[in-house]
Coordinates of C-alpha atoms and ligand atoms in Angstrom, one line a residue:
X1 CA -26.9 31.6 -29.0
X2 CA -23.8 30.1 -27.4
X3 CA -23.8 26.3 -27.8
X4 CA -21.0 24.2 -26.4
X5 CA -19.3 21.8 -28.7
X6 CA -20.3 18.2 -28.3
X7 CA -18.2 16.1 -25.9
X8 CA -17.8 12.3 -26.5
X9 CA -16.5 10.2 -23.6
X10 CA -15.4 6.5 -23.8
X11 CA -17.6 5.5 -20.9
X12 CA -20.1 6.9 -18.6
X13 CA -21.1 5.2 -15.2
X14 CA -24.5 6.5 -14.1
X15 CA -26.7 6.0 -11.1
X16 CA -24.0 5.7 -8.5
X17 CA -23.1 7.3 -5.3
X18 CA -19.5 8.6 -5.3
X19 CA -17.1 8.5 -2.4
X20 CA -14.5 10.8 -3.9
X21 CA -12.2 11.2 -0.9
X22 CA -11.9 14.9 -2.0
X23 CA -13.5 16.5 1.1
X24 CA -12.5 20.0 0.1
X25 CA -14.5 19.7 -3.1
X26 CA -17.4 17.5 -2.0
X27 CA -17.1 17.4 1.8
X28 CA -20.2 18.9 3.3
X29 CA -22.8 18.0 0.7
X30 CA -24.6 15.3 2.7
X31 CA -24.8 15.5 6.5
X32 CA -25.5 11.8 6.6
X33 CA -21.9 11.0 5.7
X34 CA -18.6 11.8 7.3
X35 CA -17.2 14.7 5.3
X36 CA -13.9 12.8 4.7
X37 CA -15.7 10.6 2.2
X38 CA -16.4 13.5 -0.1
X39 CA -19.8 12.1 -1.0
X40 CA -21.7 12.9 -4.2
X41 CA -25.1 11.2 -4.0
X42 CA -26.9 10.2 -7.2
X43 CA -23.7 10.9 -9.2
X44 CA -22.1 9.9 -12.4
X45 CA -18.5 9.7 -13.6
X46 CA -17.1 9.8 -17.2
X47 CA -14.0 8.2 -18.5
X48 CA -11.9 9.3 -21.5
X49 CA -8.5 8.0 -22.4
X50 CA -8.2 6.0 -19.2
X51 CA -8.7 9.1 -17.1
X52 CA -11.6 10.6 -15.2
X53 CA -13.0 13.2 -17.6
X54 CA -16.0 14.4 -15.5
X55 CA -17.8 13.6 -12.3
X56 CA -20.7 15.1 -10.4
X57 CA -24.3 14.8 -9.7
X58 CA -26.1 13.0 -12.5
X59 CA -28.6 15.8 -12.7
X60 CA -25.7 18.2 -13.7
X61 CA -24.4 16.1 -16.6
X62 CA -23.5 18.5 -19.4
X63 CA -26.2 18.3 -22.0
X64 CA -23.7 18.3 -24.9
X65 CA -21.9 15.2 -23.6
X66 CA -22.4 11.5 -24.6
X67 CA -20.5 8.3 -24.2
X68 CA -19.6 5.4 -26.4
X69 CA -20.7 3.1 -23.5
X70 CA -23.0 3.7 -20.6
X71 CA -23.0 1.6 -17.4
X72 CA -25.9 1.6 -15.0
X73 CA -24.4 1.5 -11.5
X74 CA -27.8 0.5 -10.0
X75 CA -27.5 2.8 -7.0
X76 CA -24.3 1.2 -5.8
X77 CA -21.2 3.0 -4.4
X78 CA -18.2 3.9 -6.5
X79 CA -14.9 4.4 -4.8
X80 CA -11.4 5.0 -6.1
X81 CA -9.4 1.7 -6.4
X82 CA -7.8 0.8 -3.1
X83 CA -4.0 1.2 -2.8
X84 CA -1.8 -1.2 -0.7
X85 CA 1.2 1.0 -0.2
X86 CA 3.4 -1.4 1.8
X87 CA 3.8 -5.1 0.8
X88 CA 6.4 -7.8 0.7
X89 CA 4.3 -9.9 -1.7
X90 CA 7.1 -11.6 -3.5
X91 CA 8.9 -14.3 -1.5
X92 CA 9.7 -18.0 -1.4
X93 CA 8.2 -20.5 1.0
X94 CA 6.4 -19.6 4.2
X95 CA 7.0 -19.5 8.0
X96 CA 4.3 -21.5 9.6
X97 CA 6.9 -23.3 11.7
X98 CA 8.0 -20.1 13.3
X99 CA 4.4 -19.2 13.9
X100 CA 4.2 -22.4 16.0
X101 CA 7.5 -21.5 17.8
X102 CA 6.2 -18.1 18.6
X103 CA 3.1 -19.6 20.1
X104 CA 5.3 -21.6 22.3
X105 CA 6.8 -18.4 23.7
X106 CA 9.8 -17.6 21.5
X107 CA 9.8 -13.9 20.4
X108 CA 10.0 -12.6 16.9
X109 CA 13.3 -10.9 17.7
X110 CA 14.8 -14.0 19.3
X111 CA 13.9 -16.1 16.2
X112 CA 15.6 -13.5 14.0
X113 CA 18.7 -13.5 16.2
X114 CA 18.9 -17.3 15.9
X115 CA 19.1 -17.1 12.1
X116 CA 15.4 -17.6 11.4
X117 CA 13.0 -14.9 10.7
X118 CA 13.7 -12.8 7.6
X119 CA 16.8 -14.9 6.9
X120 CA 14.8 -18.1 6.7
X121 CA 12.7 -16.5 3.9
X122 CA 16.0 -15.3 2.3
X123 CA 17.1 -18.9 2.0
X124 CA 13.8 -20.0 0.6
X125 CA 13.7 -17.0 -1.8
X126 CA 17.2 -17.5 -3.1
X127 CA 16.3 -21.1 -3.9
X128 CA 13.3 -20.0 -6.0
X129 CA 13.6 -18.8 -9.6
X130 CA 11.8 -15.8 -11.1
X131 CA 9.1 -18.0 -12.6
X132 CA 8.3 -19.7 -9.4
X133 CA 8.4 -16.4 -7.4
X134 CA 5.8 -15.1 -9.8
X135 CA 3.7 -18.2 -9.5
X136 CA 3.8 -18.1 -5.7
X137 CA 3.0 -14.4 -5.5
X138 CA 0.2 -14.5 -8.1
X139 CA -2.5 -15.9 -5.8
X140 CA -1.5 -13.5 -3.1
X141 CA -1.9 -10.6 -5.5
X142 CA -5.2 -12.0 -6.8
X143 CA -6.5 -12.0 -3.2
X144 CA -5.7 -8.3 -2.9
X145 CA -7.1 -7.4 -6.4
X146 CA -10.3 -9.4 -5.6
X147 CA -10.9 -6.9 -2.8
X148 CA -10.6 -3.8 -5.0
X149 CA -6.9 -3.1 -4.9
X150 CA -5.8 -1.4 -8.1
X151 CA -2.4 0.0 -7.0
X152 CA 0.3 -1.7 -5.0
X153 CA 3.8 -1.4 -3.7
X154 CA 6.0 -4.5 -3.7
X155 CA 9.4 -4.6 -1.9
X156 CA 12.4 -6.7 -2.5
X157 CA 14.4 -7.6 0.6
X158 CA 14.4 -11.4 0.8
X159 CA 17.3 -11.8 -1.7
X160 CA 20.0 -9.7 0.0
X161 CA 22.5 -10.2 -2.8
X162 CA 22.5 -8.6 -6.2
X163 CA 21.2 -11.6 -8.2
X164 CA 18.4 -12.5 -5.8
X165 CA 17.2 -9.0 -5.2
X166 CA 17.1 -8.6 -9.0
X167 CA 15.0 -11.7 -9.3
X168 CA 12.5 -10.4 -6.7
X169 CA 12.2 -7.0 -8.6
X170 CA 11.8 -8.8 -11.9
X171 CA 9.1 -10.9 -10.4
X172 CA 7.3 -7.8 -9.1
X173 CA 7.6 -6.1 -12.6
X174 CA 6.1 -9.2 -14.3
X175 CA 3.2 -9.3 -11.9
X176 CA 2.5 -5.6 -12.4
X177 CA 2.5 -6.0 -16.2
X178 CA 0.4 -9.2 -16.0
X179 CA -2.4 -7.5 -14.1
X180 CA -2.1 -4.0 -15.5
X181 CA -2.1 -2.5 -12.0
X182 CA -0.2 0.6 -10.9
X183 CA 3.0 -0.7 -9.2
X184 CA 5.8 0.8 -7.2
X185 CA 8.9 -1.5 -6.9
X186 CA 10.9 -0.7 -3.8
X187 CA 14.4 -1.9 -3.2
X188 CA 14.7 -3.2 0.4
X189 CA 18.2 -4.5 0.3
X190 CA 18.7 -3.1 3.9
X191 CA 16.1 -5.5 5.3
X192 CA 18.3 -7.8 7.3
X193 CA 22.0 -8.6 7.5
X194 CA 22.5 -11.5 5.0
X195 CA 24.5 -14.6 6.0
X196 CA 27.4 -13.7 3.8
X197 CA 28.0 -10.5 5.9
X198 CA 27.3 -12.0 9.3
X199 CA 29.7 -9.8 11.4
X200 CA 30.1 -7.0 8.9
X201 CA 27.1 -4.8 8.6
X202 CA 29.0 -1.9 7.3
X203 CA 30.6 -4.1 4.6
X204 CA 27.1 -5.1 3.5
X205 CA 26.0 -1.4 3.4
X206 CA 29.1 -0.7 1.2
X207 CA 28.1 -3.4 -1.2
X208 CA 24.5 -2.2 -1.2
X209 CA 25.5 1.4 -1.9
X210 CA 28.4 0.7 -4.3
X211 CA 27.0 -2.2 -6.3
X212 CA 23.5 -3.5 -5.6
X213 CA 21.4 -0.3 -5.7
X214 CA 23.2 1.4 -8.5
X215 CA 23.1 -1.7 -10.7
X216 CA 19.4 -2.4 -10.1
X217 CA 18.5 1.3 -10.5
X218 CA 20.4 1.3 -13.9
X219 CA 18.4 -1.7 -14.9
X220 CA 15.2 0.3 -14.4
X221 CA 14.0 -2.1 -11.6
X222 CA 13.8 0.3 -8.7
X223 CA 11.2 3.1 -8.1
X224 CA 12.0 3.7 -4.4
X225 CA 14.3 2.7 -1.5
X226 CA 13.4 1.3 1.9
X227 CA 15.2 -0.1 4.9
X228 CA 14.6 -1.8 8.3
X229 CA 16.0 0.6 11.0
X230 CA 16.0 -1.5 14.1
X231 CA 18.3 -3.0 16.8
X232 CA 18.1 -6.4 15.0
X233 CA 18.6 -4.8 11.6
X234 CA 20.3 -1.5 10.5
X235 CA 21.3 1.6 12.5
X236 CA 20.3 5.1 11.6
X237 CA 23.9 5.8 10.6
X238 CA 23.8 2.8 8.2
X239 CA 20.4 3.9 6.8
X240 CA 21.8 7.4 6.4
X241 CA 24.3 6.0 3.9
X242 CA 21.7 4.1 2.0
X243 CA 19.5 7.2 1.8
X244 CA 22.4 9.3 0.6
X245 CA 23.0 6.8 -2.2
X246 CA 19.2 6.7 -3.1
X247 CA 19.1 10.5 -3.1
X248 CA 22.1 10.6 -5.4
X249 CA 20.3 8.3 -7.8
X250 CA 17.2 10.5 -7.6
X251 CA 15.1 7.8 -5.9
X252 CA 12.6 8.5 -3.2
X253 CA 13.1 6.9 0.2
X254 CA 10.9 5.4 3.0
X255 CA 11.7 3.4 6.1
X256 CA 10.5 0.7 8.4
X257 CA 10.8 2.7 11.6
X258 CA 10.1 2.4 15.3
X259 CA 8.5 -1.0 14.8
X260 CA 10.0 -2.9 17.8
X261 CA 12.0 -0.1 19.5
X262 CA 12.5 3.7 19.1
X263 CA 15.6 4.3 17.0
X264 CA 14.9 7.7 15.6
X265 CA 14.3 6.3 12.2
X266 CA 11.2 8.4 11.5
X267 CA 13.1 11.6 12.0
X268 CA 15.9 10.3 9.8
X269 CA 13.6 9.5 6.9
X270 CA 11.8 12.8 7.3
X271 CA 15.1 14.6 7.2
X272 CA 15.7 13.0 3.8
X273 CA 12.3 14.2 2.5
X274 CA 11.0 10.6 2.7
X275 CA 7.7 9.5 1.3
X276 CA 6.7 7.6 4.4
X277 CA 7.8 6.1 7.7
X278 CA 6.1 2.8 8.4
X279 CA 5.0 0.8 11.4
X280 CA 5.7 3.5 14.1
X281 CA 4.4 1.7 17.2
X282 CA 7.4 3.2 19.2
X283 CA 7.4 6.6 17.6
X284 CA 8.0 9.5 19.9
X285 CA 7.0 13.2 19.9
X286 CA 10.2 14.3 18.2
X287 CA 9.6 11.8 15.4
X288 CA 6.1 13.0 14.9
X289 CA 7.2 16.7 14.8
X290 CA 9.9 15.8 12.2
X291 CA 7.3 13.9 10.0
X292 CA 4.8 16.8 10.2
X293 CA 7.5 19.3 9.2
X294 CA 8.7 17.2 6.3
X295 CA 5.2 16.1 5.0
X296 CA 6.2 12.4 5.5
X297 CA 3.2 10.1 5.5
X298 CA 2.7 7.6 8.4
X299 CA 2.0 4.1 7.1
X300 CA 0.5 2.1 9.9
X301 CA 0.4 -1.7 9.6
X302 CA -2.3 -3.2 11.8
X303 CA -1.6 -6.7 10.4
X304 CA 1.9 -6.9 11.8
X305 CA 0.7 -5.3 15.1
X306 CA -2.0 -7.9 15.4
X307 CA 0.0 -10.9 14.2
X308 CA 3.0 -10.2 16.4
X309 CA 0.6 -9.6 19.3
X310 CA 2.2 -6.1 19.8
X311 CA 0.6 -4.3 22.7
X312 CA 2.0 -0.8 22.1
X313 CA -0.3 1.1 19.8
X314 CA 1.1 3.6 17.3
X315 CA 0.5 7.2 18.5
X316 CA -2.6 7.7 16.3
X317 CA -4.1 10.7 18.0
X318 CA -0.8 12.5 18.2
X319 CA -0.1 11.9 14.5
X320 CA -3.6 13.2 13.7
X321 CA -3.2 16.3 15.9
X322 CA 0.1 17.1 14.2
X323 CA -1.6 16.8 10.8
X324 CA 0.5 13.9 9.6
X325 CA -1.3 12.0 6.8
X326 CA -2.0 8.4 7.8
X327 CA -2.1 5.5 5.4
X328 CA -2.8 1.8 6.1
X329 CA -1.3 -1.2 4.3
X330 CA -1.3 -4.9 4.5
X331 CA 2.5 -5.4 5.1
X332 CA 1.7 -8.7 3.4
X333 CA 4.8 -10.9 4.2
X334 CA 5.6 -14.4 5.5
X335 CA 6.9 -13.4 8.9
X336 CA 4.9 -10.6 10.6
X337 CA 1.7 -10.3 8.5
X338 CA 0.8 -13.3 6.4
X339 CA -2.6 -11.5 5.9
X340 CA -3.4 -10.9 2.2
X341 CA -6.4 -8.6 2.8
X342 CA -6.6 -4.9 2.8
X343 CA -10.2 -5.1 3.9
X344 CA -9.1 -6.9 7.1
X345 CA -6.7 -4.0 7.7
X346 CA -9.6 -1.6 7.6
X347 CA -11.4 -3.5 10.2
X348 CA -8.3 -3.9 12.4
X349 CA -7.5 -0.2 12.3
X350 CA -11.0 0.6 13.5
X351 CA -11.4 -2.1 16.1
X352 CA -7.8 -2.3 17.5
X353 CA -6.9 1.4 17.2
X354 CA -10.1 3.3 17.1
X355 CA -9.8 4.8 13.6
X356 CA -13.1 5.8 12.1
X357 CA -14.2 4.0 8.9
X358 CA -13.8 7.3 7.0
X359 CA -10.3 7.7 8.3
X360 CA -9.4 4.1 7.5
X361 CA -10.9 4.3 4.0
X362 CA -9.0 7.6 3.4
X363 CA -5.9 5.7 4.5
X364 CA -6.2 3.1 1.7
X365 CA -7.2 5.6 -1.0
X366 CA -6.1 9.2 -0.8
X367 CA -3.3 8.7 1.7
X368 CA -2.2 5.4 0.2
X369 CA -1.5 7.3 -3.0
X370 CA 0.3 10.0 -1.0
X371 CA 2.6 7.5 0.7
X372 CA 3.7 6.3 -2.8
X373 CA 4.0 9.9 -4.3
X374 CA 1.1 9.0 -6.6
X375 CA -1.2 11.9 -5.3
X376 CA -1.4 13.5 -8.8
X377 CA -2.3 10.2 -10.5
X378 CA -4.7 8.2 -8.3
X379 CA -6.2 7.7 -4.8
X380 CA -9.3 10.0 -5.2
X381 CA -12.0 10.6 -7.7
X382 CA -11.0 13.8 -9.4
X383 CA -10.9 15.0 -12.9
X384 CA -7.6 14.0 -14.7
X385 CA -6.8 11.1 -12.4
X386 CA -6.5 7.5 -13.5
X387 CA -9.9 5.9 -13.9
X388 CA -9.1 3.2 -11.4
X389 CA -12.6 2.7 -10.1
X390 CA -14.4 0.1 -8.0
X391 CA -18.2 -0.3 -7.7
X392 CA -19.3 -1.8 -4.4
X393 CA -22.7 -3.3 -3.5
X394 CA -23.0 -1.2 -0.3
X395 CA -25.6 0.9 1.5
X396 CA -22.8 3.0 3.0
X397 CA -19.0 3.1 2.5
X398 CA -18.5 2.4 6.2
X399 CA -19.6 -1.2 5.6
X400 CA -16.2 -1.8 4.0
X401 CA -14.5 -1.4 7.4
X402 CA -17.3 -2.8 9.4
X403 CA -17.9 -6.2 7.7
X404 CA -15.1 -8.6 7.0
X405 CA -15.8 -11.4 4.5
X406 CA -18.4 -11.5 1.9
X407 CA -18.1 -8.1 0.4
X408 CA -16.7 -8.2 -3.1
X409 CA -16.6 -5.5 -5.8
X410 CA -19.4 -5.7 -8.4
X411 CA -17.1 -4.1 -11.1
X412 CA -13.6 -2.9 -11.3
X413 CA -12.1 -0.6 -14.0
X414 CA -8.3 -0.1 -14.3
X415 CA -7.4 2.9 -16.4
X416 CA -11.0 2.9 -17.5
X417 CA -10.9 -0.8 -18.7
X418 CA -13.4 -3.2 -17.1
X419 CA -11.6 -6.1 -15.3
X420 CA -12.8 -9.5 -14.7
X421 CA -14.2 -9.7 -11.2
X422 CA -13.8 -12.8 -9.1
X423 CA -17.0 -13.8 -7.4
Ligands
DI6_1 N1 9.3 -5.5 9.4 C1 8.2 -6.4 9.2 O1 7.3 -6.5 9.9 C2 8.6 -7.1 8.0 N2 9.8 -6.6 7.6 C3 10.2 -5.7 8.5 O2 11.2 -5.0 8.4 C4 8.7 -8.6 8.4 C5 9.5 -9.4 7.5 C6 9.6 -10.8 7.9 O3 9.5 -11.2 9.1 O4 9.7 -11.6 7.0
FE2 FE1 7.2 -4.3 6.0

């Protein structure tokens, strides 16, 4: 007789329906659900060493396995933790006054040109120490975590000098450690032209490439590099220099591209093997082709689209037809998206742009991970990935995109450890 050796897991969650977001593995098992969810009905999932050790139909649980702790999921839905792959969560102050100005007819670009916009947040951020930056960002992060976010990207870009950018990245690092979440810290020194370089954009790019980025990278504070490629910010030629510097330091790149006008930024970041091009309302066919060829993820930001009352939609269908993976993120920031809710983005992407709930949920799980280069570590339910898991009191996963307000996780595990859920 051939008896398998006993297996002992740390934790086994039983009596759950799984949305794995692994359609190739679990796509067509239940015709009631969009195959993109990768549904396993009446499933179970086992955790060992903070990783997913086994998952499948509960009826197929290996008879030789047991767990130190069993959790009854009571027939609820278990999804991978959500990933917010584009945020500016750390900043000082707020811009409610500009919101009022904009509603009196002044445009976002005009406010920026008059020294407001990003630069008004730069003034407030520079005047705020690391402790206060952490304290101000904490409730914003808690709002996201309360909605089932377990992985997040946080950008700098409101310091725009070495010391202030360092403080932002230190604040991000502290928040990541405090909450134990998976974090990518992105250097966004090329966000706006700072006051000290008013008529000397190339001089600022010199300092960025020669001093700021190399220093912060050497201090271990930078995981990726981003920029704002726009008529009111940096040109493709300037971003090219920043990317060359990032590439030389071995850091992945991404770009705020074609948000307000078409500058060819998406093609530029694709050419540099970028992780993602973000915003993309004004993206053209050449940019889409470049992204598809390079495998660059499109990060769409419905919060900024909505809050700036943009009317030009990103070319969703053309991106899908070209096979470009699409992620969604909050863009949480004080100027263009003071909306600290990824669930709201799911609803916006469906109602404003016509994404399906399965596409939208894929965009904040599987493709959110892809946009951060985390696809081997998280974003789907698969053996070997981090056990970043969220249990939801739903009848169907689509409810997460359909209903806004009042849906909270019943339980969250980060690397297999149960978290305190806010009710
Ligand atoms: N585009 C955006 O929407 C954010 N940054 C960027 O490059 C807005 C930043 C802000 O207005 O503070
Ligand atoms: Fe942004």
